[in-house]
mmCIF file of C-alpha atoms in Angstrom:
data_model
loop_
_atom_site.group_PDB
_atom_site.id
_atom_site.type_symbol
_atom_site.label_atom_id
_atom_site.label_comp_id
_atom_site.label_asym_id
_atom_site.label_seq_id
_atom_site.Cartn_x
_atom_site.Cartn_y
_atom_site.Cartn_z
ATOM 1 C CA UNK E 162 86.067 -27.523 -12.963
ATOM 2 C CA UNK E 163 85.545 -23.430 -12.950
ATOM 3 C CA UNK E 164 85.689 -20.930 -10.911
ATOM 4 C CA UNK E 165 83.188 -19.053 -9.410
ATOM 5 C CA UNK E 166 83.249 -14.862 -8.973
ATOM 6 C CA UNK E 167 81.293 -14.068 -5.661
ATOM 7 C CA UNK E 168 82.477 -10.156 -5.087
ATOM 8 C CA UNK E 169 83.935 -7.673 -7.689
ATOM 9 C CA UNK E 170 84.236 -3.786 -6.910
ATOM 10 C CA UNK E 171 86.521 -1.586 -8.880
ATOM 11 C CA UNK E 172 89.239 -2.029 -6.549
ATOM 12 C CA UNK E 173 89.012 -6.098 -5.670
ATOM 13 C CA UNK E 174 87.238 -9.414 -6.378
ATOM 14 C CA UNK E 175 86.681 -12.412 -4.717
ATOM 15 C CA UNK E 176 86.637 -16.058 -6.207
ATOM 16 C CA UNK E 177 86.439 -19.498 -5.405
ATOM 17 C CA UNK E 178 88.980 -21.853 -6.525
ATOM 18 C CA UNK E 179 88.039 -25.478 -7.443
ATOM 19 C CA UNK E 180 90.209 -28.212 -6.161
ATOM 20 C CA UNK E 181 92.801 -29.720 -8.943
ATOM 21 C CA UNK E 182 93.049 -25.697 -10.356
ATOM 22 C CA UNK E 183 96.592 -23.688 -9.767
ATOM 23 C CA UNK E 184 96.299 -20.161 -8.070
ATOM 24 C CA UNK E 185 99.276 -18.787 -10.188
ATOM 25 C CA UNK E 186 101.087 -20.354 -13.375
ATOM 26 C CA UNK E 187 103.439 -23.137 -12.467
ATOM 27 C CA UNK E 188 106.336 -22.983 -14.905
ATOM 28 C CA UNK E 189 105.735 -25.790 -17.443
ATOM 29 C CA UNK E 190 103.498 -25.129 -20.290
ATOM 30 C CA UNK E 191 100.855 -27.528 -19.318
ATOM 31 C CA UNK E 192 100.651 -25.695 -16.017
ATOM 32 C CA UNK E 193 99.511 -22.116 -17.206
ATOM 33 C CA UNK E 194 96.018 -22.706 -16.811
ATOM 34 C CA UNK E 195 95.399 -21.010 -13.376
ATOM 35 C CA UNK E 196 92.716 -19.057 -11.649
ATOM 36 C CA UNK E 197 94.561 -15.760 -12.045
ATOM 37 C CA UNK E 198 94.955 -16.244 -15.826
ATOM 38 C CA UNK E 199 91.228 -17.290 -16.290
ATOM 39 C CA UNK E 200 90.155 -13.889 -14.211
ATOM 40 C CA UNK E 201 92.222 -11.952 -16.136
ATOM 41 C CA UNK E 202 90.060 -12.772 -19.346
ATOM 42 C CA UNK E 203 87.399 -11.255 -17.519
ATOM 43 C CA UNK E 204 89.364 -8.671 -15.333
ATOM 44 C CA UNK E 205 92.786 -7.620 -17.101
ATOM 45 C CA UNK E 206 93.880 -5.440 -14.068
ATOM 46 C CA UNK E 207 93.310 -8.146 -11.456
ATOM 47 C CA UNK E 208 96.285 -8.845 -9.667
ATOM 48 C CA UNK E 209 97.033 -11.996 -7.121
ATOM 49 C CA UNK E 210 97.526 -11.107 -3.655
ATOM 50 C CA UNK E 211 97.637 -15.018 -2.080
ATOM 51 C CA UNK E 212 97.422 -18.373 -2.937
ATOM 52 C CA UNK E 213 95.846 -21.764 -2.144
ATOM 53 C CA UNK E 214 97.519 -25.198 -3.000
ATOM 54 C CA UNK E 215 96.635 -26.540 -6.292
ATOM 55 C CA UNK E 216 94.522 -29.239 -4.058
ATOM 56 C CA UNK E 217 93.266 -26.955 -1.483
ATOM 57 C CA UNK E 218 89.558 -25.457 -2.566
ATOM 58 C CA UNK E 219 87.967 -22.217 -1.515
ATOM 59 C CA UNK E 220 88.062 -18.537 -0.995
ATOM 60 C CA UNK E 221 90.792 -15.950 -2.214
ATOM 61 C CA UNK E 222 90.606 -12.502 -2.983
ATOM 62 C CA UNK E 223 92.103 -10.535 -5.597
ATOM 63 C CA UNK E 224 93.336 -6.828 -6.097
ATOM 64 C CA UNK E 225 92.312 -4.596 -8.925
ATOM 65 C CA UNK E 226 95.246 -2.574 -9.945
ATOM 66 C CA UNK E 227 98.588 -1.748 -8.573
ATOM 67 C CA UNK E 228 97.546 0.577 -5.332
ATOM 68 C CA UNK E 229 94.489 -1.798 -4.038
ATOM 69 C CA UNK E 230 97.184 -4.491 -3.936
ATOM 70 C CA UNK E 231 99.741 -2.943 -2.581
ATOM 71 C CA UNK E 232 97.032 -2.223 0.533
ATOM 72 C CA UNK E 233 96.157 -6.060 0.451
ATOM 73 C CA UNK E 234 99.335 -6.937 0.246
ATOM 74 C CA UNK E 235 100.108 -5.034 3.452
ATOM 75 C CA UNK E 236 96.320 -6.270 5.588
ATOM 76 C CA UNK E 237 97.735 -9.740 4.779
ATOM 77 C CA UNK E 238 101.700 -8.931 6.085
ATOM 78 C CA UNK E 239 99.868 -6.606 8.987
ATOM 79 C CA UNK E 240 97.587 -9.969 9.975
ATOM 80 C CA UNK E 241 94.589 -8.174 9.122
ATOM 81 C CA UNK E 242 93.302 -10.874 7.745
ATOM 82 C CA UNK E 243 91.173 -13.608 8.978
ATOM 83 C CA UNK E 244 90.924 -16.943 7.217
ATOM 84 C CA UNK E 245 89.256 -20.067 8.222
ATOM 85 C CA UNK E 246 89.477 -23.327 6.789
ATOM 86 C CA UNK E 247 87.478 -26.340 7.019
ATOM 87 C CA UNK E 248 88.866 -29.910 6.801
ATOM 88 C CA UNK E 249 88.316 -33.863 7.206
ATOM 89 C CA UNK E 250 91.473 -34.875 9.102
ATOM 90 C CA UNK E 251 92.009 -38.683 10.088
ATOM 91 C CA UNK E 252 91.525 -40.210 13.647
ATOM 92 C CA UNK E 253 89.637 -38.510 16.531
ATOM 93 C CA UNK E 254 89.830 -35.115 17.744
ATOM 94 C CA UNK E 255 88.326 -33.256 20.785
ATOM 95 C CA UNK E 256 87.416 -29.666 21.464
ATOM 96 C CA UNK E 257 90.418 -27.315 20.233
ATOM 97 C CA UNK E 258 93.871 -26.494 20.419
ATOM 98 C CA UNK E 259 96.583 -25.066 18.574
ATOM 99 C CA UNK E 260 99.672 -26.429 16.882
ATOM 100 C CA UNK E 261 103.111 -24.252 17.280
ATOM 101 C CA UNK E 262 105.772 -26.394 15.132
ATOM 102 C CA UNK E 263 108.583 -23.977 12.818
ATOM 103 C CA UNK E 264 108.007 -24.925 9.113
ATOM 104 C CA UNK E 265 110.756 -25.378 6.103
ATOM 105 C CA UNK E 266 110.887 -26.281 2.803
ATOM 106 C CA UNK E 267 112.043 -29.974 2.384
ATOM 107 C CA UNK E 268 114.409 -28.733 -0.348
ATOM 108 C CA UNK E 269 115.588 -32.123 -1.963
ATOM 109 C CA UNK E 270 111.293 -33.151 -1.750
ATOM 110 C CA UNK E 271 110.042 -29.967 -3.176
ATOM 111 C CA UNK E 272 107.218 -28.796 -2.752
ATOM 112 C CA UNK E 273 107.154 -30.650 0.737
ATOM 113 C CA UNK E 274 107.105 -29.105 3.735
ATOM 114 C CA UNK E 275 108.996 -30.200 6.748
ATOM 115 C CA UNK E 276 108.800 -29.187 10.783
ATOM 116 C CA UNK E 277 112.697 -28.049 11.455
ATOM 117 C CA UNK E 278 113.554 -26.480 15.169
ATOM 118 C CA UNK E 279 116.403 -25.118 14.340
ATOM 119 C CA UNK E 280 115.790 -23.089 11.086
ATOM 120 C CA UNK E 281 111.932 -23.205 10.828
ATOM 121 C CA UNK E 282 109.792 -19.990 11.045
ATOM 122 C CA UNK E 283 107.708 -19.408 13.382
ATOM 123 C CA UNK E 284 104.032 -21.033 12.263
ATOM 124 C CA UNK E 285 100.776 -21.517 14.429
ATOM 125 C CA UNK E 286 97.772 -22.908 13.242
ATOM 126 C CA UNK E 287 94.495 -23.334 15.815
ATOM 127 C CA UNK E 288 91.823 -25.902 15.677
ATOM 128 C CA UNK E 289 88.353 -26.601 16.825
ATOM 129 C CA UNK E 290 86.394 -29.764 16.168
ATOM 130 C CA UNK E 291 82.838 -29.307 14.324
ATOM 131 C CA UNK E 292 81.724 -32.842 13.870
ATOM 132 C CA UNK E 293 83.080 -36.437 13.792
ATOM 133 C CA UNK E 294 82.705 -39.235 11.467
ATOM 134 C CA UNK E 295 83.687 -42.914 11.024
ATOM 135 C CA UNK E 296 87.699 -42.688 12.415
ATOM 136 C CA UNK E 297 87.995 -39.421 10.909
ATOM 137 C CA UNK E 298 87.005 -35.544 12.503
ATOM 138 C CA UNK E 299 85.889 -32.561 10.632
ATOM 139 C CA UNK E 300 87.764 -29.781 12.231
ATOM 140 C CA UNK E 301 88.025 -25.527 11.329
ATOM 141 C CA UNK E 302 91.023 -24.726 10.939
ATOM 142 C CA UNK E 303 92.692 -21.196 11.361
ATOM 143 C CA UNK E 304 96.062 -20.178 10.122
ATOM 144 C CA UNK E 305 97.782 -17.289 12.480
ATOM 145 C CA UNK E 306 100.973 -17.763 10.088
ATOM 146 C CA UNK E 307 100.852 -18.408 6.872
ATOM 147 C CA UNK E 308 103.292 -20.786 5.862
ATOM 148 C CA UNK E 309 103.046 -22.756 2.421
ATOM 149 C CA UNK E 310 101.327 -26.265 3.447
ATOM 150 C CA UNK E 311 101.090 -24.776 6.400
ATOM 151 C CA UNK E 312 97.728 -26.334 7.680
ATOM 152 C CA UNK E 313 98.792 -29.940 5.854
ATOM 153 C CA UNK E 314 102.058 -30.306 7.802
ATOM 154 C CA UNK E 315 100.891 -29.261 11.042
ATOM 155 C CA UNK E 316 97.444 -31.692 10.927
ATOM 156 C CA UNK E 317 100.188 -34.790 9.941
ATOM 157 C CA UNK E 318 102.752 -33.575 12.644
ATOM 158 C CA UNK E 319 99.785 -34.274 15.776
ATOM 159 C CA UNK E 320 99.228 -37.479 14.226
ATOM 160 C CA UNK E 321 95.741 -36.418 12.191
ATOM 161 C CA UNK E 322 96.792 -35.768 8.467
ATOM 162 C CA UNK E 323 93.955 -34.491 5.842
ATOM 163 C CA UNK E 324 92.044 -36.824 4.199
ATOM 164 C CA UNK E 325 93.027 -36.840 0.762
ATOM 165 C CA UNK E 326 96.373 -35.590 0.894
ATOM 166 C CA UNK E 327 98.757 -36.708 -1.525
ATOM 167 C CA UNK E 328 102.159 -35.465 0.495
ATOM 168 C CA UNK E 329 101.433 -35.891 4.096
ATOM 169 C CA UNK E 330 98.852 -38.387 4.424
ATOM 170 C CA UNK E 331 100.003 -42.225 4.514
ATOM 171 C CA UNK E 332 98.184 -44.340 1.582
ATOM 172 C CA UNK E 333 95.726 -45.816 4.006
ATOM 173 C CA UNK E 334 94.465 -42.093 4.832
ATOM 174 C CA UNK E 335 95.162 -40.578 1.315
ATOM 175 C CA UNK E 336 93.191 -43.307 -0.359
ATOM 176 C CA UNK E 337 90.110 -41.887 1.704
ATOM 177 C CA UNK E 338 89.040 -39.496 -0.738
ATOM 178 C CA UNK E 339 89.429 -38.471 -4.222
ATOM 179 C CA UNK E 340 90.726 -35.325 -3.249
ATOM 180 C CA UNK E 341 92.263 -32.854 -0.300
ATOM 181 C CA UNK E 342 89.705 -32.723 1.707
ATOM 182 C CA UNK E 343 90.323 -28.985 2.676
ATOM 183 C CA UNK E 344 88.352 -25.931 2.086
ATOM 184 C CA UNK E 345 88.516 -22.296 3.038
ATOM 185 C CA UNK E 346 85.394 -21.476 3.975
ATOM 186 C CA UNK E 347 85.611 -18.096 4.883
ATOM 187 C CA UNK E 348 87.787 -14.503 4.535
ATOM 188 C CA UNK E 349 87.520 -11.401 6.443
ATOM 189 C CA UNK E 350 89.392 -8.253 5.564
ATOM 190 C CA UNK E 351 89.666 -4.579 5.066
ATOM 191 C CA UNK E 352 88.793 -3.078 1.890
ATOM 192 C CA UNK E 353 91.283 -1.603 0.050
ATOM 193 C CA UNK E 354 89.917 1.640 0.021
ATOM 194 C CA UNK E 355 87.047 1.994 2.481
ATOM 195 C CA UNK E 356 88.855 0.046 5.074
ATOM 196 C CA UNK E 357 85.177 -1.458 5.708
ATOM 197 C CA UNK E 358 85.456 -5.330 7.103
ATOM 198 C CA UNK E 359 84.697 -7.137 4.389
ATOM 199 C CA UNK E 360 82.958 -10.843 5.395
ATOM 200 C CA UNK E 361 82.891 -13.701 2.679
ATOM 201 C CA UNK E 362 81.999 -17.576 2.839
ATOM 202 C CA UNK E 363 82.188 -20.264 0.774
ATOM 203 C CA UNK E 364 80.000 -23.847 1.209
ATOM 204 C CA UNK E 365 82.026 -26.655 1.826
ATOM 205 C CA UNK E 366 81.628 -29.115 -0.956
ATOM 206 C CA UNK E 367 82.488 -32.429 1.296
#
């Protein structure tokens, strides 16, 4: 399991994060192995701007110093960024559509995510199919919100849950794979400094 640098400047980098590895420390000691730690051997002044689920595999970026993030920070509060995510959901899916169900935290089943109409915040999530297997359909994934689980809950909630995934998935449908079978794939966003688009993509390792 390590991670993989793809982009570094002197104001932000870019890494992939294997499945199975944190983003941030959790808060037990066996937990403080994360990708932010292990960058920070390498890049002291690189600061965490996002995060993926421990499970989830893929792209994130990362600020260098306190002013680049506080510019990330705002491009990913301003929806300046674009993220796409590919996954291996369960059952059969056609064309595209979107998913518009509030999200809350499940508080007695953290870190579970729950749809609540009442108190949930607002979260959309669009889909388009890109291939099909044996019962199951590889779809891309974008999040418009982005609430934690976000893409997990809402796949599960229209009946499809992700292959692989411990909290959502039934056993039948978690027993699939070995692991989540979701990956972002690919990250668009302004530079910190330039304010140049900034394209990056990541191949999907399932």
């Amino acid at each position: 399991m390590s991670e993989t640098v793809i982009y570094v400047d002197d104001h932000m980098l870019v890494a992939e994060k294997p499945t199975g590895l944190l983003s941030v420390p959790g808060r037990l000691p066996e937990n403080k192995d994360c990708l932010i730690t292990r960058l920070q051997a390498d890049y002291p002044d690189a600061l965490t701007v996002h995060r993926l689920d421990m499970a989830t595999s893929g792209l994130m970026v990362f600020a260098r110093g306190a002013e680049a993030h506080r510019t990330l920070s705002k491009a990913f509060a301003d929806r300046q960024v674009s993220k796409r995510y590919v996954a291996m959901v369960a059952g059969v899916l056609i064309g595209e559509g979107e998913v518009d169900l509030p999200l809350i935290t499940d508080w007695p089943n953290r870190p579970r995510q729950m749809v609540d109409h009442h108190i949930g915040k607002p979260s959309l999530t669009r889909w388009q199919v890109t291939g099909e297997g044996q019962g199951t359909t590889r779809v891309e994934l974008e999040p418009v919100t982005g609430r934690s689980h976000q893409l997990r809950v809402h796949m599960m909630a229209i009946g499809h849950p992700i292959l692989g995934d411990i909290f959502y998935a039934p056993p039948e449908i978690e027993r699939l794979s070995p692991r989540l079978l979701l990956h972002a794939e690919r990250l668009s966003l302004p530079h910190p400094v330039s304010g140049e688009t900034m394209d990056f993509q990541s191949p999907v390792p399932f």
